[in-house]
PDB file of C-alpha atoms in Angstrom:
ATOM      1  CA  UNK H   1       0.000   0.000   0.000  1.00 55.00           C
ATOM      2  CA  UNK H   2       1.056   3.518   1.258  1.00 64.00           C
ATOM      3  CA  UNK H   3       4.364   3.698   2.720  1.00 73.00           C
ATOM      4  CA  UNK H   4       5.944   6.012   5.339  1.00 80.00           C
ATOM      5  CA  UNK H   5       8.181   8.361   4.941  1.00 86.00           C
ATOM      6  CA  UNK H   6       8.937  12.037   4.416  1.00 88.00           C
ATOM      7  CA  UNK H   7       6.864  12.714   0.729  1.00 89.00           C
ATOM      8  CA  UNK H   8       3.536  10.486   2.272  1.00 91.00           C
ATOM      9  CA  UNK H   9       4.467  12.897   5.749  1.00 93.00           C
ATOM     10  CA  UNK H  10       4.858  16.213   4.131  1.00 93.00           C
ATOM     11  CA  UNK H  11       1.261  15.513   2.203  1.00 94.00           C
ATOM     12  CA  UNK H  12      -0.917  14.463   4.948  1.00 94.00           C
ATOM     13  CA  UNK H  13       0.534  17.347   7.033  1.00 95.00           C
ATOM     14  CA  UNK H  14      -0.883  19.538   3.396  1.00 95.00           C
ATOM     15  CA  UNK H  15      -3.764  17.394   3.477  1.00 95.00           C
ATOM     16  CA  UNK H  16      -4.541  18.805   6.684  1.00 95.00           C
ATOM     17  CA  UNK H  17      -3.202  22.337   6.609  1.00 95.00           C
ATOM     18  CA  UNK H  18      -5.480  22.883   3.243  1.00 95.00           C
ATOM     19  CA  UNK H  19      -8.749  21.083   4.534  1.00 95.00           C
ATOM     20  CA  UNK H  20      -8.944  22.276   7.908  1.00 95.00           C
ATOM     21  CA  UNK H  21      -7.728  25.874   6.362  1.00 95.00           C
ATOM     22  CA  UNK H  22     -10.865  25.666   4.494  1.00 95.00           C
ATOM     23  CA  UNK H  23     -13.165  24.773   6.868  1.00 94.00           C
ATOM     24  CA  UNK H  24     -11.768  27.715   8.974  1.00 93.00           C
ATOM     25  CA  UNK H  25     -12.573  30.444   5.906  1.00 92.00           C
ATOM     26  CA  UNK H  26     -16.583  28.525   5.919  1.00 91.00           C
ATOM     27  CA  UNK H  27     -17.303  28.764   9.128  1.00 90.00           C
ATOM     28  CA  UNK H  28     -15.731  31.328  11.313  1.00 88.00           C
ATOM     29  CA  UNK H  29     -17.799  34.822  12.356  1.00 84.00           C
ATOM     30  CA  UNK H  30     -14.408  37.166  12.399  1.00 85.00           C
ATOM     31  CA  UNK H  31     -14.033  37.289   8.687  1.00 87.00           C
ATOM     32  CA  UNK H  32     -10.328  38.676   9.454  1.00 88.00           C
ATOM     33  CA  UNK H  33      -9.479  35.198  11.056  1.00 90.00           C
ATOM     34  CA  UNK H  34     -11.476  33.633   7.805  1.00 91.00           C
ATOM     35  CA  UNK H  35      -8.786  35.620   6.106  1.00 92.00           C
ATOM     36  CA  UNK H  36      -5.904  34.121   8.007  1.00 93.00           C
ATOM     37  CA  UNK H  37      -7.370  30.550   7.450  1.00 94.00           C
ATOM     38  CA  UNK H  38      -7.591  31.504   3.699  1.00 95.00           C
ATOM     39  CA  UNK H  39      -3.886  32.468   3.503  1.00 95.00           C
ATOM     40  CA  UNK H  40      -2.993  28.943   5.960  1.00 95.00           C
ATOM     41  CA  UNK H  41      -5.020  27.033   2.868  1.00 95.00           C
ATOM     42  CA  UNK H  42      -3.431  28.463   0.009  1.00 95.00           C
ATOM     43  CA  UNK H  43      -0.003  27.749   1.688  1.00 95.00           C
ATOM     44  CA  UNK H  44      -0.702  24.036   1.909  1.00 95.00           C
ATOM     45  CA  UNK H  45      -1.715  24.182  -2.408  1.00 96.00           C
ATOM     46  CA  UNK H  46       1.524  26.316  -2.944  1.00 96.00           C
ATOM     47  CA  UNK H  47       3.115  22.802  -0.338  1.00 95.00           C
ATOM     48  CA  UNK H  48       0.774  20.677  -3.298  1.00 95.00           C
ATOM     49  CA  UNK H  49       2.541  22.277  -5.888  1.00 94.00           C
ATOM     50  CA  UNK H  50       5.546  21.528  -4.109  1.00 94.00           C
ATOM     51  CA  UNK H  51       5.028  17.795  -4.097  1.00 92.00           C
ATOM     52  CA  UNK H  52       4.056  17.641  -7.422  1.00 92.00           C
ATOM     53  CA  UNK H  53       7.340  19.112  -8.879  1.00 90.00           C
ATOM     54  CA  UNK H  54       6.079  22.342  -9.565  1.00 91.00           C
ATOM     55  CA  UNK H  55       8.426  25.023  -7.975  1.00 91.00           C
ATOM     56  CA  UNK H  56       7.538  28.272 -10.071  1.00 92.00           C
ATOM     57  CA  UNK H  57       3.631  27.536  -9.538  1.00 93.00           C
ATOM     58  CA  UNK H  58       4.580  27.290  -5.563  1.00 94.00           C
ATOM     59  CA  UNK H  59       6.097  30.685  -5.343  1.00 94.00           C
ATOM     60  CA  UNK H  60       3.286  32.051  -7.882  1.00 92.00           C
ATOM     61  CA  UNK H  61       0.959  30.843  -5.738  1.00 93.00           C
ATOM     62  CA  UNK H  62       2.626  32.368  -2.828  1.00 94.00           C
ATOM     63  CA  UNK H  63       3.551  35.546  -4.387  1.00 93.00           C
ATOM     64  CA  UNK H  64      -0.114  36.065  -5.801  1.00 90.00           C
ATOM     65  CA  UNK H  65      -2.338  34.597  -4.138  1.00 90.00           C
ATOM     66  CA  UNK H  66      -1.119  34.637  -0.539  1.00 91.00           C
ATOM     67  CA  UNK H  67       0.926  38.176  -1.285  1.00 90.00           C
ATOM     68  CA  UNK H  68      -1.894  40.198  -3.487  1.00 89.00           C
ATOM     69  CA  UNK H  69      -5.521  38.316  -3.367  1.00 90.00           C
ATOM     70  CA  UNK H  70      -5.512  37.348   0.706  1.00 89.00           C
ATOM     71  CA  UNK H  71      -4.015  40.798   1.080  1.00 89.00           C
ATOM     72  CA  UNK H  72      -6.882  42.510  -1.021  1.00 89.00           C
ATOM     73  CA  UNK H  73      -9.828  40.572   0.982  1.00 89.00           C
ATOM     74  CA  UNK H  74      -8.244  41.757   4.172  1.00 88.00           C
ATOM     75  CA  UNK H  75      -8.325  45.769   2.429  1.00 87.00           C
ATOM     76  CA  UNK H  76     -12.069  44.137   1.262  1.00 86.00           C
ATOM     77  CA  UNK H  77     -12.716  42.806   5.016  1.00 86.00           C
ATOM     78  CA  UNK H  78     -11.299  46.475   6.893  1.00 85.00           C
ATOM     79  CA  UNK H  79     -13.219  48.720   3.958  1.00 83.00           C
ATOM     80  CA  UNK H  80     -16.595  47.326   4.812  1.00 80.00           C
ATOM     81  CA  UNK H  81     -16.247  47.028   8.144  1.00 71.00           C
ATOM     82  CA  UNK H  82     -17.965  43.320   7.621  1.00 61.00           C
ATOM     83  CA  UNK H  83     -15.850  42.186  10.396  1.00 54.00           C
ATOM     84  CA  UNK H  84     -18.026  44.063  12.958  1.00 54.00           C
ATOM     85  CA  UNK H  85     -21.198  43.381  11.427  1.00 54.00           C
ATOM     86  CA  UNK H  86     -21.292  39.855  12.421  1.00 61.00           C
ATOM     87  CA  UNK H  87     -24.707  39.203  12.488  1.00 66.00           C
ATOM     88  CA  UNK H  88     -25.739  35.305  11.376  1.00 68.00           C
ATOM     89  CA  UNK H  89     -23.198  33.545   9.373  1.00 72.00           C
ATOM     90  CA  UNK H  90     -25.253  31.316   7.510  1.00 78.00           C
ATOM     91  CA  UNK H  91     -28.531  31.773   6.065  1.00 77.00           C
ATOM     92  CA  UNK H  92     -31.508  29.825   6.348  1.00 80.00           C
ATOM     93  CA  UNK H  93     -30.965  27.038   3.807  1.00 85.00           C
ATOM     94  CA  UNK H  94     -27.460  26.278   4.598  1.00 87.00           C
ATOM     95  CA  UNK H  95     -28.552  22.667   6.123  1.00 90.00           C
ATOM     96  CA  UNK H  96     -29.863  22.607   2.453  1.00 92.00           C
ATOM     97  CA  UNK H  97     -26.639  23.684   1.349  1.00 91.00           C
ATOM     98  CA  UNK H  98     -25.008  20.910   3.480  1.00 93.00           C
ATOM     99  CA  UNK H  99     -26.902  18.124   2.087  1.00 94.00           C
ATOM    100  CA  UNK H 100     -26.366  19.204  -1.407  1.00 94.00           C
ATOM    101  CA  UNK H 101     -22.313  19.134  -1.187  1.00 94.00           C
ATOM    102  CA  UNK H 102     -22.430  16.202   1.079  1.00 95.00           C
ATOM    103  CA  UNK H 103     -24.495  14.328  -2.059  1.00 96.00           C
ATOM    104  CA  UNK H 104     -21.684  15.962  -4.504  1.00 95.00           C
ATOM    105  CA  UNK H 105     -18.797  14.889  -2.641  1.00 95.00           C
ATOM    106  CA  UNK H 106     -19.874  10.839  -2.571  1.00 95.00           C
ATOM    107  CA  UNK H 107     -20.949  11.599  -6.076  1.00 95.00           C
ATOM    108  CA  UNK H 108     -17.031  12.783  -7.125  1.00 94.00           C
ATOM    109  CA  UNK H 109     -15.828  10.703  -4.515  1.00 92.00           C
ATOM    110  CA  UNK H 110     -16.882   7.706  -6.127  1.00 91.00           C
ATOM    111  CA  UNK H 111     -16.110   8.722  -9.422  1.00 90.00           C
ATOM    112  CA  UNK H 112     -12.377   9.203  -7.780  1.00 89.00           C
ATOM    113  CA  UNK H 113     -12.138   5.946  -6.510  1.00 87.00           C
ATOM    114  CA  UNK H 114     -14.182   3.430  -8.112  1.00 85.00           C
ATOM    115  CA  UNK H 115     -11.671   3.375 -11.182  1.00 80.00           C
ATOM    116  CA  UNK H 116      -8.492   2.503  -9.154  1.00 78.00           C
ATOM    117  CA  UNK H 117     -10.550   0.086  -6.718  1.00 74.00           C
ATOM    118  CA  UNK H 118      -9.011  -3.361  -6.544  1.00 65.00           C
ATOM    119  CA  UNK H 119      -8.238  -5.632  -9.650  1.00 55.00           C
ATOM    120  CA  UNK H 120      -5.272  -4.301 -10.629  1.00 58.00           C
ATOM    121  CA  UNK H 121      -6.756  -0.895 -11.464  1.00 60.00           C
ATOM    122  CA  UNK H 122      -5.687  -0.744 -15.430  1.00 59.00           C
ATOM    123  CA  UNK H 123      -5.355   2.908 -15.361  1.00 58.00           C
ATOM    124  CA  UNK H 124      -3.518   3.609 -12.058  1.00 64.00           C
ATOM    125  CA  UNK H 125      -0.050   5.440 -12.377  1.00 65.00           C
ATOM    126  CA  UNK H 126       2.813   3.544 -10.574  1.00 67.00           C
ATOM    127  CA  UNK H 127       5.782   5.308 -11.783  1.00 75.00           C
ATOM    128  CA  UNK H 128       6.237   8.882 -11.964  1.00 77.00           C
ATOM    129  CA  UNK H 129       8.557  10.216 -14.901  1.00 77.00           C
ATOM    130  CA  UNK H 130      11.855  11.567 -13.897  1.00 75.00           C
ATOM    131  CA  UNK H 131      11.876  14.197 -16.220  1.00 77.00           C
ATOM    132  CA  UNK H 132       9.700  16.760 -15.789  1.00 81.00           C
ATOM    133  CA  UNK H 133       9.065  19.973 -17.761  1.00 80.00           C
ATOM    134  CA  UNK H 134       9.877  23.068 -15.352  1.00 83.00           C
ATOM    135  CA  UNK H 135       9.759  26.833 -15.450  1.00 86.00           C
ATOM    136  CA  UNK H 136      11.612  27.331 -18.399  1.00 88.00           C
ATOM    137  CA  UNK H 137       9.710  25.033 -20.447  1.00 87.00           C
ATOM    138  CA  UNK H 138       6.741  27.042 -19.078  1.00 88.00           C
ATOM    139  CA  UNK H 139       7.774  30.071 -20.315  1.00 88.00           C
ATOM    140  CA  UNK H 140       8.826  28.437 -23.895  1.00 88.00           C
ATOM    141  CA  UNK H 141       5.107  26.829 -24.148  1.00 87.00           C
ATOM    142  CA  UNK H 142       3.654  30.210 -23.227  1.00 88.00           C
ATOM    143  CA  UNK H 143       5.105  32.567 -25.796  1.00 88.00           C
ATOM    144  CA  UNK H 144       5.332  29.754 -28.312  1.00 85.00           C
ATOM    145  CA  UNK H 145       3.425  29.756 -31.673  1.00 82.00           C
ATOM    146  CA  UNK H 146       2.365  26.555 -31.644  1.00 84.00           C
ATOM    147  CA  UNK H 147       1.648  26.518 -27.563  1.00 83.00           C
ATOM    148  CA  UNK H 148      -0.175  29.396 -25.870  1.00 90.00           C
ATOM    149  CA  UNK H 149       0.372  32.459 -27.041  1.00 91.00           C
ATOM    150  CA  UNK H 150      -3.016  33.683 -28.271  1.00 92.00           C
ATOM    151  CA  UNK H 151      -4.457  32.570 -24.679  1.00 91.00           C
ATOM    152  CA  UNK H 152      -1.011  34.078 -23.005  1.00 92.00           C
ATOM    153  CA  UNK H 153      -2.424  37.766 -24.693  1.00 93.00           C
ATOM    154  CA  UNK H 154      -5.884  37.304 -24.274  1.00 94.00           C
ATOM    155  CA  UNK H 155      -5.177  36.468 -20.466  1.00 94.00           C
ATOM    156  CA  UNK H 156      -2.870  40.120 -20.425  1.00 94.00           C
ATOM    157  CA  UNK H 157      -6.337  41.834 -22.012  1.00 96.00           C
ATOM    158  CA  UNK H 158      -8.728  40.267 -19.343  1.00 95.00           C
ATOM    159  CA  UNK H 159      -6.025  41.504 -16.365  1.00 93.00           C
ATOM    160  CA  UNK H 160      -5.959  44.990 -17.875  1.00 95.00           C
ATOM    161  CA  UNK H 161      -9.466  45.298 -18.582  1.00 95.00           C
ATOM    162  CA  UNK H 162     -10.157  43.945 -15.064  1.00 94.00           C
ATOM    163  CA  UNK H 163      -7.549  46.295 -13.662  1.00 93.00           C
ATOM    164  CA  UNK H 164      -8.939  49.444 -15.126  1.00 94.00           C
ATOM    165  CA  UNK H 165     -12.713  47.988 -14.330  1.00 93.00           C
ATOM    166  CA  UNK H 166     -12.221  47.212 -10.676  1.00 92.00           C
ATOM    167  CA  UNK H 167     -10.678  51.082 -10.712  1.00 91.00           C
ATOM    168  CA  UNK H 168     -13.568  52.615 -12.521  1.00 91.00           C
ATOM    169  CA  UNK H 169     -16.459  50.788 -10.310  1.00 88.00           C
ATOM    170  CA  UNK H 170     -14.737  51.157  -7.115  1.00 83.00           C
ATOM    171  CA  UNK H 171     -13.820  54.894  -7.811  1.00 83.00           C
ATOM    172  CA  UNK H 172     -15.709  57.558  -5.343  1.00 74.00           C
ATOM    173  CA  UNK H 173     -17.582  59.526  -7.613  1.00 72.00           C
ATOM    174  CA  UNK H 174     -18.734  62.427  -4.939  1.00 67.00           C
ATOM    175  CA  UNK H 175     -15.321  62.770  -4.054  1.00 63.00           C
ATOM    176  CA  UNK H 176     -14.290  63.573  -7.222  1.00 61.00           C
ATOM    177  CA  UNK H 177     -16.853  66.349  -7.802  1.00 60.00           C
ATOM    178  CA  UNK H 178     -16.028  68.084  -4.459  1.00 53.00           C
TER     179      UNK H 178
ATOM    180  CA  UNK A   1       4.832   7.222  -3.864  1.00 78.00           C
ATOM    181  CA  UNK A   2       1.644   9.207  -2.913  1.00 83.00           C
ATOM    182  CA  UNK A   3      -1.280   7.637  -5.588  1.00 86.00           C
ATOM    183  CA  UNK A   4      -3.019  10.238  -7.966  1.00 87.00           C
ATOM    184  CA  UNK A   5      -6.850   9.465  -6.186  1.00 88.00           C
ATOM    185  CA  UNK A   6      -5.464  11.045  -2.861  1.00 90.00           C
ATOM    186  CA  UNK A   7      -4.951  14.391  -4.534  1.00 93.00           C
ATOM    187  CA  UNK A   8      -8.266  14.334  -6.624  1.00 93.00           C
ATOM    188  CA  UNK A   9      -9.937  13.268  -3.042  1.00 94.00           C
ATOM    189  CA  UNK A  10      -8.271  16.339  -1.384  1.00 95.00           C
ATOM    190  CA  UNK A  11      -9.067  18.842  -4.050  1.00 96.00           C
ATOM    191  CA  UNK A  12     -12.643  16.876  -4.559  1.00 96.00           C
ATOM    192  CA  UNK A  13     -13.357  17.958  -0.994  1.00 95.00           C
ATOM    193  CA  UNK A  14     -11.586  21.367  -1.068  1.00 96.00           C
ATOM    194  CA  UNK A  15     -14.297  22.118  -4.275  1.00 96.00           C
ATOM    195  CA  UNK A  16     -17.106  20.889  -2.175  1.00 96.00           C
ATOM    196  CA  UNK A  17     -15.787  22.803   1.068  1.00 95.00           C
ATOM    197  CA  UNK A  18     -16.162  26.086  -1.203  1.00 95.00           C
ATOM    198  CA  UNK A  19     -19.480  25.254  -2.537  1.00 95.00           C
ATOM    199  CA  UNK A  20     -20.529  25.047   0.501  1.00 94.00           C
ATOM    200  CA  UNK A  21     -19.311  28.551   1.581  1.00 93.00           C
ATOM    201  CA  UNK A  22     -20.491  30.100  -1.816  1.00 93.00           C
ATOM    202  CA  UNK A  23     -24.049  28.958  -1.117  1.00 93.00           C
ATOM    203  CA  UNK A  24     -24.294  29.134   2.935  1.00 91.00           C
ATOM    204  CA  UNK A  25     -22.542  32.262   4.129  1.00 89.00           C
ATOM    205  CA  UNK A  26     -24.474  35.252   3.904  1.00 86.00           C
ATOM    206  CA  UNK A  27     -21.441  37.812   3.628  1.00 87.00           C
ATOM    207  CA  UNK A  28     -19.986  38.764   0.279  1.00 88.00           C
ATOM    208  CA  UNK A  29     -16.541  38.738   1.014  1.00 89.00           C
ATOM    209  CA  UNK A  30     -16.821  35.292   2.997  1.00 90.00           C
ATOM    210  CA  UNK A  31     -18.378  34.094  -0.694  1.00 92.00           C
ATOM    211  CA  UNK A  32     -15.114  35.514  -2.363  1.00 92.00           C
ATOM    212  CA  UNK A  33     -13.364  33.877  -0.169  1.00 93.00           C
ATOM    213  CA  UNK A  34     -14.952  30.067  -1.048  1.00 94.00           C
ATOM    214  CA  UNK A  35     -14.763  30.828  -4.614  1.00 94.00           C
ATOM    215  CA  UNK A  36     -11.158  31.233  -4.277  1.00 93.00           C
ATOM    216  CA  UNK A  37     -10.501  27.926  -2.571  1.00 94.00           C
ATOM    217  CA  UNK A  38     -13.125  26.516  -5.225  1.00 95.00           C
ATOM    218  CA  UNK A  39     -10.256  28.149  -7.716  1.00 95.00           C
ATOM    219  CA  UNK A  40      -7.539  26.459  -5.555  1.00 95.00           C
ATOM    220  CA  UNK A  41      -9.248  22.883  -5.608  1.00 96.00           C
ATOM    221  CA  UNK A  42      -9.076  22.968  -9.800  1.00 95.00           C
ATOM    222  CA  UNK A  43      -5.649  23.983  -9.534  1.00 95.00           C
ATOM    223  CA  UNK A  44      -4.769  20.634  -7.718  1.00 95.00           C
ATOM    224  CA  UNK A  45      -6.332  19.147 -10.097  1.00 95.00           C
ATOM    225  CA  UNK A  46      -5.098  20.512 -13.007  1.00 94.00           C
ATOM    226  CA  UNK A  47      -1.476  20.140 -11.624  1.00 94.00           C
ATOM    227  CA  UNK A  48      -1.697  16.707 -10.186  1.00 93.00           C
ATOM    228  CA  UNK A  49      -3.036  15.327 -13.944  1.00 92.00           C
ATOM    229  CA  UNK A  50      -0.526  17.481 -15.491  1.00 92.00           C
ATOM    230  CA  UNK A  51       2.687  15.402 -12.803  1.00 90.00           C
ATOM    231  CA  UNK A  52       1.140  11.844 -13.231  1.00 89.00           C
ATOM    232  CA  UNK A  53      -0.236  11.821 -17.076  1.00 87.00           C
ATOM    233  CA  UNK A  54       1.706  14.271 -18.946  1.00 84.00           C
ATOM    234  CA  UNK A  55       4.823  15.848 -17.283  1.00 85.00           C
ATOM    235  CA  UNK A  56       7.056  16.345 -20.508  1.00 83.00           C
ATOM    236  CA  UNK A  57       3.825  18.419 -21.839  1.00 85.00           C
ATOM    237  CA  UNK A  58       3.498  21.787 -20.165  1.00 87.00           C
ATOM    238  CA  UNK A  59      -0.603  22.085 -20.914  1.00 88.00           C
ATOM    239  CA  UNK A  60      -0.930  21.515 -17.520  1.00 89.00           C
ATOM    240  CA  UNK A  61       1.102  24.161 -16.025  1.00 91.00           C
ATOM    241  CA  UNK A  62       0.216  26.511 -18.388  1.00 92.00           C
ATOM    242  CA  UNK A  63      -3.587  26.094 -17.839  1.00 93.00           C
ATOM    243  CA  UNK A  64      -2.447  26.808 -13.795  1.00 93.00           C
ATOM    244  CA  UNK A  65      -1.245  29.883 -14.551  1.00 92.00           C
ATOM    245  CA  UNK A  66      -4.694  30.955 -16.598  1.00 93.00           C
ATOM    246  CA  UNK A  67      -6.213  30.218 -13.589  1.00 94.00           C
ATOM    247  CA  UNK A  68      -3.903  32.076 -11.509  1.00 93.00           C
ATOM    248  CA  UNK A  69      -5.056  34.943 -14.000  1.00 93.00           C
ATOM    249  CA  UNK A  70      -8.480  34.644 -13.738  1.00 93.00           C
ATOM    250  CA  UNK A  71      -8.539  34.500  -9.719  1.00 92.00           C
ATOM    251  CA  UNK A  72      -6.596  37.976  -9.814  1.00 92.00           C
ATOM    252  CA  UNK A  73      -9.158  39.386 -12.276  1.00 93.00           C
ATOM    253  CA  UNK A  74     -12.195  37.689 -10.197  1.00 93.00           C
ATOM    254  CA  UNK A  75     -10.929  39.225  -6.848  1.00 92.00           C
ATOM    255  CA  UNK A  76     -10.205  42.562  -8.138  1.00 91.00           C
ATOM    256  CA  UNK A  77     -13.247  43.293  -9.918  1.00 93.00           C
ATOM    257  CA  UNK A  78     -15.484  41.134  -6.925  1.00 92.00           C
ATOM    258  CA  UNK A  79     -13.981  43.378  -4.677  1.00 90.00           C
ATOM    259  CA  UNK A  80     -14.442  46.587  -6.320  1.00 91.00           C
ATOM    260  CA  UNK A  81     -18.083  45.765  -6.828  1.00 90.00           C
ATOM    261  CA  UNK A  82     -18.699  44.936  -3.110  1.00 89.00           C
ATOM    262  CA  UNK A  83     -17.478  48.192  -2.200  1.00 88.00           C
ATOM    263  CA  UNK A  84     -19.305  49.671  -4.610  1.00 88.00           C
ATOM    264  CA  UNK A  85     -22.344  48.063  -2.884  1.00 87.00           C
ATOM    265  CA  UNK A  86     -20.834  48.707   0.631  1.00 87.00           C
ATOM    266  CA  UNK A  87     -21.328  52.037  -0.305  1.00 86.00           C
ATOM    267  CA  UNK A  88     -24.864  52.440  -1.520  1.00 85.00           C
ATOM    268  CA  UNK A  89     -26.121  49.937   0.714  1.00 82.00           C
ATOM    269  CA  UNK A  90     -23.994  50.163   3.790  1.00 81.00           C
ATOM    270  CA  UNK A  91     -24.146  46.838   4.246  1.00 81.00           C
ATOM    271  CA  UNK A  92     -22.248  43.156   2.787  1.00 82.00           C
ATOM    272  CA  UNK A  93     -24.914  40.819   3.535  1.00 83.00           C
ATOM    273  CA  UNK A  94     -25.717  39.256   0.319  1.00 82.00           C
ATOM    274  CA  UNK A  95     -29.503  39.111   0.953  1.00 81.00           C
ATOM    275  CA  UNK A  96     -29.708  42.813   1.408  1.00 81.00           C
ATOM    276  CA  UNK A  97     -28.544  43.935  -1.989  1.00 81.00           C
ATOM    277  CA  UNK A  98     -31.765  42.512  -3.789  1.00 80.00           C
ATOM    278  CA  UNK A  99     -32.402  45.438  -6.177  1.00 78.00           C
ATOM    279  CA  UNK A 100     -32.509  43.268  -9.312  1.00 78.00           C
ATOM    280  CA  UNK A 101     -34.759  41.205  -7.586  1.00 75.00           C
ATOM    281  CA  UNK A 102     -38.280  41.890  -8.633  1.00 67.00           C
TER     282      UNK A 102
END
């Protein structure tokens, strides 16, 4: 089966620093805390991305997600002052809710497992290649003709028109006028 | 050598985890929040396919990064529009900005 050592240790330690991270950002009231737990989940992805021999996407990860979007939702948390406003956290259907991903889960769940159950599981992966493409074969298949560079420019569009969006809805128009 | 169904489980469960937050919490920026771990679960996925199937091809990697792209664009403009509403309707609770509601 599974043996022990440092790779199976360093995932379950993920396993748990991502899950539980979640479940923090779901169901605490302090949504500066939910913040927190946000930034402890995406740390155990970039720790993922680790494992899975992907360096540059670990310190992307880090460097935008945990450095620029958990940053922004705390300026989004402080802004609206949401963090006083507690209130209910949930609304009235969220047992609804419950059932509903509970049901989805099993459903992917089994869809997950089912394939690599027993009998010698024809499609499982037992060997993992050696060589592995990394971040300068990245950056090759992004600017390349035949790879992604149509998608690589329309991504640059949808940032800048996002940019100057987010900047034109979240501009103050009375104090501009006074 | 950690099998592929443990990450698809974990990320499975991460996706589910944000559902769950999208369609139970009642403040906005808590929903931003689940729809950025829902963002993080496909990126496991997307990854872990790309290390065990197809490592010499960078698809995988490359179609990370989009989503890196798109979560920057999501939060950015998300954000800007809840404080757009923060500031007409002084308040972050999703069920109070029903105006297109009829």
């Amino acid at each position: 089966m599974i043996e022990l050592n440092a790779q199976t240790i360093a995932f379950a330690v993920l396993s748990a620093l991502v899950l539980g991270g979640a479940l923090g950002v779901v169901t605490t009231r302090n949504l500066v805390h939910g913040a927190l737990w946000l930034v402890l989940s995406l740390l155990g992805v970039a720790g993922y991305f680790v494992l899975l021999s992907a360096p540059f996407l670990a310190a992307v990860q880090v460097l935008v997600y945990i450095g620029a979007i958990a940053i922004l939702i705390v300026f989004a948390v402080m802004l609206t002052r949401s963090m006083t406003s507690l209130g209910e956290v949930r609304n009235r259907q969220w047992w609804l809710s419950a059932i509903t991903v509970i049901l989805l889960f099993l459903l992917l769940a089994a869809g997950i497992i089912l394939p690599v159950w027993g009998r010698g599981a024809p499609g499982e992966v037992t060997t993992l290649s050696a060589t592995v493409g990394g971040a300068a074969e990245l950056g090759a298949a992004l600017v390349a003709g035949d790879g992604f560079v149509l998608p690589f420019e329309v991504a640059s569009i949808l940032l800048t028109a996002a940019m100057i969006g987010a900047i034109v809805v979240a501009r103050d128009e009375e104090d501009e006028q006074a | 050598m950690i099998p592929l169904w443990m990450y698809l489980l974990v990320a499975a469960l991460l996706f589910c985890i944000g559902i769950y937050g999208v369609l139970a919490r009642r403040n906005a920026v808590a929903i931003l929040m689940s729809v950025e771990l829902m963002l993080n679960a496909v990126n496991i996925n997307l990854v872990a396919f790309w290390r065990y199937l197809a490592p010499q091809d960078m698809s995988g990697q490359a179609f990370a990064a989009f989503v890196f792209v798109i979560a920057a664009a999501e939060a950015a403009v998300g954000l800007a529009i809840l404080l757009f509403v923060y500031r007409t309707k002084r308040s972050v609770i999703v069920e109070d900005v029903n105006l297109l509601r009829w």
